[in-house]
Coordinates of C-alpha atoms and ligand atoms in Angstrom, one line a residue:
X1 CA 0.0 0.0 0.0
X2 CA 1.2 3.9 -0.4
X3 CA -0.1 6.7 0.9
X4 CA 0.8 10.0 -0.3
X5 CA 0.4 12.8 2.7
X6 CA 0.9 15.8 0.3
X7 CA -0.7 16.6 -2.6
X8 CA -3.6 19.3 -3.7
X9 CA -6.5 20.3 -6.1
X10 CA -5.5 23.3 -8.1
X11 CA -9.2 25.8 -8.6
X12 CA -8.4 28.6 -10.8
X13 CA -10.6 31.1 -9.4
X14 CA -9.0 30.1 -5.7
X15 CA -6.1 32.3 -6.2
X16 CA -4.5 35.2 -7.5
X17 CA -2.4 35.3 -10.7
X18 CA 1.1 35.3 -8.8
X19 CA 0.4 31.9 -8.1
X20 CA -0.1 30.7 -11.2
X21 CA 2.8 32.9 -12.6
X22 CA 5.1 31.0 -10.1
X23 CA 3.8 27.8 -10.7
X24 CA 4.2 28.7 -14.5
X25 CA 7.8 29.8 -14.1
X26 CA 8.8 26.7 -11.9
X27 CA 7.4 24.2 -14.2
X28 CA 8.3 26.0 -17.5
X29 CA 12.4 25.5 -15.6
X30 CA 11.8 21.7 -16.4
X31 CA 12.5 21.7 -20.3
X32 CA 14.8 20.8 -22.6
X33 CA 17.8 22.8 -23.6
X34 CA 16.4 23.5 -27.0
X35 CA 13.6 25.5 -25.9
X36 CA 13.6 28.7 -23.9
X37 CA 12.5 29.7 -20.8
X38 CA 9.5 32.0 -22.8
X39 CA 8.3 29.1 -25.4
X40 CA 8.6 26.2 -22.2
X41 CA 6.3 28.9 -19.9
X42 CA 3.5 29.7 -22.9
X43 CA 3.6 26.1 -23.3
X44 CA 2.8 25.2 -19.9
X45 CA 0.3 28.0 -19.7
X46 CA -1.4 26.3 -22.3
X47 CA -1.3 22.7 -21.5
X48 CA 0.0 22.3 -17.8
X49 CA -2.1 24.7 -15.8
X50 CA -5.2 23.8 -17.8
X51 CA -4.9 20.5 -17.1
X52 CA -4.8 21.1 -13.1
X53 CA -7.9 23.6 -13.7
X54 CA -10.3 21.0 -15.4
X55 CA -9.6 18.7 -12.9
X56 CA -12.4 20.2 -10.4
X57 CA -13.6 17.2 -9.0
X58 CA -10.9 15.4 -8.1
X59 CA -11.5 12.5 -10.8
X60 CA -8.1 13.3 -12.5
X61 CA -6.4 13.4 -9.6
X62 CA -7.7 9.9 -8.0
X63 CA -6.7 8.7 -12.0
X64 CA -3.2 9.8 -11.3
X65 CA -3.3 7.6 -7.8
X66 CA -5.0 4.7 -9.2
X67 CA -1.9 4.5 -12.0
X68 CA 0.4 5.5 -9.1
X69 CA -0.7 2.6 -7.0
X70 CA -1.8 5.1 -4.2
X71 CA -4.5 4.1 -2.0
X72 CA -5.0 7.2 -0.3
X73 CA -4.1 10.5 -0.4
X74 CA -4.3 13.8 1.7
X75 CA -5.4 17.0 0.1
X76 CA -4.0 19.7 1.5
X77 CA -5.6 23.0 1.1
X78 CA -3.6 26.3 1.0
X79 CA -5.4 29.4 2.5
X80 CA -3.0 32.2 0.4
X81 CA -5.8 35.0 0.5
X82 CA -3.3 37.5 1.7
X83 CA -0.3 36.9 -0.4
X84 CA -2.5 35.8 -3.8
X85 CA -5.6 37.6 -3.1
X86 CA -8.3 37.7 -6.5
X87 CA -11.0 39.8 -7.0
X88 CA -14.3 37.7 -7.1
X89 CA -12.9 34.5 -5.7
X90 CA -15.2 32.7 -3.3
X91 CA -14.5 33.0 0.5
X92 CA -11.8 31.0 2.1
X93 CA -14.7 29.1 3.9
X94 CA -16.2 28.6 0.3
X95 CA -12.5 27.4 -0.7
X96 CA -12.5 24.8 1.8
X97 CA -15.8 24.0 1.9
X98 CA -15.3 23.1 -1.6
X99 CA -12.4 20.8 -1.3
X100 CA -14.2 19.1 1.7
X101 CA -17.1 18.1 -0.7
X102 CA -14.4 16.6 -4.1
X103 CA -12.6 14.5 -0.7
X104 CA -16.3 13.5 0.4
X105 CA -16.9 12.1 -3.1
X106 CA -14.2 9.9 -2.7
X107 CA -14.1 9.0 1.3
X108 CA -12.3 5.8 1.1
X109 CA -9.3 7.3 -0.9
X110 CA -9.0 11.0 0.0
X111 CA -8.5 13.0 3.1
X112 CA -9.0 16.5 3.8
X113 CA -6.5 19.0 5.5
X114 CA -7.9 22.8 6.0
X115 CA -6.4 25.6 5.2
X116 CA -6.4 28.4 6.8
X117 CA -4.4 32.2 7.4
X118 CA -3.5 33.2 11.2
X119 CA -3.9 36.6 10.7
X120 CA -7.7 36.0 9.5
X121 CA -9.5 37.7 12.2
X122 CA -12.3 34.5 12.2
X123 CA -9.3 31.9 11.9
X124 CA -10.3 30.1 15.2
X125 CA -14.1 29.9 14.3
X126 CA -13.6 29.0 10.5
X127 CA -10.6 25.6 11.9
X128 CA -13.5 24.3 13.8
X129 CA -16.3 24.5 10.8
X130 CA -13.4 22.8 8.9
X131 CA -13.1 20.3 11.7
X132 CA -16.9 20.0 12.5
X133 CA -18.7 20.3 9.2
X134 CA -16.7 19.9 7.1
X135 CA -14.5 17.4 8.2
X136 CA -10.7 18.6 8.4
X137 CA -8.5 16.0 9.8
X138 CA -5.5 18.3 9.8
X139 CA -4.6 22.0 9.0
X140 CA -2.2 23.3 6.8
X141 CA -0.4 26.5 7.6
X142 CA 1.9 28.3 4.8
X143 CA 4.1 30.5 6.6
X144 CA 6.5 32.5 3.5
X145 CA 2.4 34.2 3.1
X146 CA 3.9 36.2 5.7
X147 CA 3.5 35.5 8.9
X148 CA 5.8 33.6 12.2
X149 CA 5.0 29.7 13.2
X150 CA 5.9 30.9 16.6
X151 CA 3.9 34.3 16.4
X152 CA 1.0 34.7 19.4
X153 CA -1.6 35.0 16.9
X154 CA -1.0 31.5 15.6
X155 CA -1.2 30.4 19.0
X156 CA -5.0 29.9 19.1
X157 CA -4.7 27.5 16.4
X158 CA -2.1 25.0 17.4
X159 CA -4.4 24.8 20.9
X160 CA -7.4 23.7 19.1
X161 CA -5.6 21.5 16.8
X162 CA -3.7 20.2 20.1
X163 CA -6.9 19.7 21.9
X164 CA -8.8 17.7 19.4
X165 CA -5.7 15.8 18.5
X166 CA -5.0 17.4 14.6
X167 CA -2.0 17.4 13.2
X168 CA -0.3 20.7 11.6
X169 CA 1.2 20.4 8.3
X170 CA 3.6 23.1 7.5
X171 CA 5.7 24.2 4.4
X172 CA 8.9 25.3 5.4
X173 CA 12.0 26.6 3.5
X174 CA 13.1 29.6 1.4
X175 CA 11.2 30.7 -1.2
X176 CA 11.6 33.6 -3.7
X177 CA 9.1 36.6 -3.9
X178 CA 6.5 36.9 -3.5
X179 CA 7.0 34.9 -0.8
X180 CA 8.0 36.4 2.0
X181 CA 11.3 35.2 3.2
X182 CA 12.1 37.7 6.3
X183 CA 13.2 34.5 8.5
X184 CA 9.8 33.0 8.7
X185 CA 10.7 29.8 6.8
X186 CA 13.4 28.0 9.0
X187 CA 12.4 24.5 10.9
X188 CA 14.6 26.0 14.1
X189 CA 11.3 28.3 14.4
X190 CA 8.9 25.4 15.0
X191 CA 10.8 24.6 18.3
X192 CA 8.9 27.1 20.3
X193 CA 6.0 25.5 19.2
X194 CA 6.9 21.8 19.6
X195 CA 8.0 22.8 23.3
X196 CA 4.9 25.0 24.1
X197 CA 2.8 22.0 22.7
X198 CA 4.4 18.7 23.4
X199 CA 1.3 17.1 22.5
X200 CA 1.2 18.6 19.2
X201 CA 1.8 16.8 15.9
X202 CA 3.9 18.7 13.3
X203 CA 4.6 17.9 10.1
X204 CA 6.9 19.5 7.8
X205 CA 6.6 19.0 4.1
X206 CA 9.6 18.8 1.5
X207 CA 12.3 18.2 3.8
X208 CA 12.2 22.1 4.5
X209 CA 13.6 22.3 1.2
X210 CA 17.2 24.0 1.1
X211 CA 16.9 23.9 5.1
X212 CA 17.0 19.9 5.4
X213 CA 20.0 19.4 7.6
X214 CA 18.0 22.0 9.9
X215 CA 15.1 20.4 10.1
X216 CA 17.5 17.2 10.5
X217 CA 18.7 18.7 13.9
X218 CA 14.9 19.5 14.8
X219 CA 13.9 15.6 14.3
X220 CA 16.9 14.8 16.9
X221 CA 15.3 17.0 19.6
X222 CA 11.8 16.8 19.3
X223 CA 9.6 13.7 19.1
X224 CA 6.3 15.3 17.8
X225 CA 7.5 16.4 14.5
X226 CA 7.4 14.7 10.9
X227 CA 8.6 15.5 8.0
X228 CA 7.2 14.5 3.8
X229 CA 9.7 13.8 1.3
X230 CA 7.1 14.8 -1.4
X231 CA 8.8 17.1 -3.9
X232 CA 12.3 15.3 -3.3
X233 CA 11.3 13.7 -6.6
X234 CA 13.5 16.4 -8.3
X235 CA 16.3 15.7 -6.3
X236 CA 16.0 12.0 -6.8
X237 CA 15.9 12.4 -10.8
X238 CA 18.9 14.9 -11.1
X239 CA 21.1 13.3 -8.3
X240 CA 19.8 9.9 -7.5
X241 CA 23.0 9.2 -5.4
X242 CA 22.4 11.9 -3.3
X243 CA 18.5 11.8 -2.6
X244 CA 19.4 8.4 -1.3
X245 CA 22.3 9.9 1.0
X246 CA 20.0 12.7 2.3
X247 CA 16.9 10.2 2.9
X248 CA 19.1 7.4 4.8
X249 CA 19.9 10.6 7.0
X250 CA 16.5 11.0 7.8
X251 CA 16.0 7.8 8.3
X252 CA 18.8 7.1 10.7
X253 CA 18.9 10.9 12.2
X254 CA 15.8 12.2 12.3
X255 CA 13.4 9.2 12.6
X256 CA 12.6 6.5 10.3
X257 CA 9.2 6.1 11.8
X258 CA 8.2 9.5 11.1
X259 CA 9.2 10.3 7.8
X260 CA 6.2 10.2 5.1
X261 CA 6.0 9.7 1.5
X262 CA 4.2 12.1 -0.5
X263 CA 4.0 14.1 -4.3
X264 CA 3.0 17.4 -4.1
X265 CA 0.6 16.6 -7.1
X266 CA -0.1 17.4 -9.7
X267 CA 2.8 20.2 -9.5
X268 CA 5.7 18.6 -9.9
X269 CA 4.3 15.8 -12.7
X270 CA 5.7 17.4 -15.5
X271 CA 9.4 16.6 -13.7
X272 CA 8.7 13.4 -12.4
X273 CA 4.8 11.7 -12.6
X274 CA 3.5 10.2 -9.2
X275 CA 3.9 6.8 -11.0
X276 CA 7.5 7.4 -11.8
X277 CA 7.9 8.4 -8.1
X278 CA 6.2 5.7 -6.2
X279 CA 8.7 3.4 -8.7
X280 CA 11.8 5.0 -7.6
X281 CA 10.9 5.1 -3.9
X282 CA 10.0 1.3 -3.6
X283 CA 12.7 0.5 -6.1
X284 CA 15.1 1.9 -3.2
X285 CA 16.0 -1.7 -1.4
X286 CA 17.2 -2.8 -4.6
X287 CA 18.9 0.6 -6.7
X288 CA 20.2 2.6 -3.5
X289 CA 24.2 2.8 -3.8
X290 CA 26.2 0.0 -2.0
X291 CA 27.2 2.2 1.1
X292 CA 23.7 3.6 1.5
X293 CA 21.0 0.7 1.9
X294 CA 17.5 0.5 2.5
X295 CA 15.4 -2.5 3.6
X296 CA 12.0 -3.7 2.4
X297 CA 10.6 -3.1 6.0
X298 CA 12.1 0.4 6.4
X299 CA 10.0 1.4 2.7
X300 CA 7.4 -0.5 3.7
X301 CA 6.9 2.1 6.9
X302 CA 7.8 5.0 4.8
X303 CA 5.1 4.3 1.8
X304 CA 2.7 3.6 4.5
X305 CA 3.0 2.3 7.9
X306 CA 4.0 5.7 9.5
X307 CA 1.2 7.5 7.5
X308 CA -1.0 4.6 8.5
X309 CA -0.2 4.8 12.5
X310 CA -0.5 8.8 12.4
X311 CA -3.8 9.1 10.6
X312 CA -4.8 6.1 13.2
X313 CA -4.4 8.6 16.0
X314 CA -6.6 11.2 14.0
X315 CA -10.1 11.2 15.6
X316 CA -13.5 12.5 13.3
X317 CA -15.3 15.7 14.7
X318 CA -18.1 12.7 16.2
X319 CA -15.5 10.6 18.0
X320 CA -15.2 13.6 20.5
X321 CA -18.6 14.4 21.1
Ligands
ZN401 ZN1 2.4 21.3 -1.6

């Protein structure tokens, strides 16, 4: 079985057109040498993005896992109202109401994580509809919007998501504007938090990005934090050698029973497909370099077991009462 514990459902009219201009440029850097940056990005304006657009119900996107061999998967919606604000675009309670109904449609293979800003003035209320209506079993938080992990104002958030046992997925690592990279992204700020709520789970996605050995040294201190390897699928393709140095790090360093497979689809399948990823993950026991070995048991936990045992812990709005 795999689980992949990152991946989303792109609605145009969600978001602002920075995003999609950064999504453009990233996936436009993906091209052969004979084409230019400019023909690569009004090609994937005109294929790529369209193609995550139409896909409004999900079916595309369960497609993708069925080929993938993934069983289940965790949507992650991204509240980026501030930094990607558009005119006319439905609420952010809208937004996740409307992710909540594509995972409902499919509640044997999805799962839905809310989204939701801090600094929205309503956040509290809005985490609980998400956890009692409409059926969050985790929230996402995208700090490089603009905004601390460890700020006061977050602080409401991780209590409620501490008290009704929800974990927080983060993305972590720097990013280029419009992001906002003013020392907001870096694992070492999630301490605080782990510390002020040891009962907390955290998760951090990517490896923290360019900020893995930090997030590394976070693993080694704290017991309630995760991490996702989704989006190491560049990595992996460009320096396979290395991806398998870095991951056998994580495993032995960090954890090996909480590290967690995941994609980050459908952005990253014009570099590597899910398919291609789930092959090169499982392939691992047998294609990993002589000094750097994985066992069946140890991929077996990372493709599923540890995803298995932490959504095990995560209770529905009803189980509490
Ligand atoms: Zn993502």
């Amino acid at each position: 079985m795999t689980i992949d514990t990152h991946a989303h459902l792109f609605i145009r009219e969600f978001y602002g057109e920075g995003l999609w201009n950064g999504y453009t440029r990233l996936n436009a850097s993906w091209r052969p040498a004979t084409v230019t940056q400019e023909e690569a990005e009004e090609e994937v304006r005109n294929t790529v993005l369209p193609s995550w657009w139409e896909d409004r119900d999900g079916l595309e996107h369960v497609w993708r896992m069925d080929e993938a061999g993934i069983e289940k998967c965790i949507l992650l919606y991204i509240d980026f109202g501030f930094l990607f604000p558009r005119e006319g675009a439905p609420s952010v309670v809208e937004q996740n109401r409307y992710i909540s109904e594509v995972v409902s449609k499919h509640p044997d293979r999805l799962i839905y994580f809310c989204g939701i800003d801090p600094r929205r003035d309503d956040a509290v209320d809005l985490f609980e509809k998400c956890f009692t209506e409409f059926g969050a079993r985790g929230l996402k938080l995208y700090p490089s919007t603009g905004f601390l992990p460890a700020d006061k104002e977050v602080y409401p958030l991780y209590e409620r998501a501490a008290a009704w046992g929800l974990p927080v997925y983060f993305h972590m690592g720097p990013q280029s504007p419009p992001y906002k990279n003013e020392g907001n992204t870096h694992p070492s700020l999630l301490l605080r938090v782990l510390v002020d709520f040891p009962e907390l789970t955290v998760v951090v996605a990517h490896l923290a990005n360019e900020y893995w050995r930090d997030l590394l040294a976070l693993g080694r201190v704290r017991e309630n934090v995760y991490c996702d390897i989704s989006a190491k699928q560049i990595v992996a393709k460009e320096n396979f050698g290395q991806f398998c140095h870095i991951l056998r790090r994580y495993l032995d360093e960090f954890g090996k029973e909480r590290v967690l497979f995941g994609t980050d689809a459908p952005l990253l399948e014009r570099a590597a497909s899910s398919s291609e990823w789930v092959d090169i993950v499982r392939g691992l026991p047998q294609n990993a370099p002589e000094d750097c070995r994985f066992t069946e048991q140890e991929i077996a936990d990372l493709m599923d077991g540890n995803a298995s045992r932490l959504l095990a812990t995560i209770p529905e709005a009803s189980d509490l009462g």
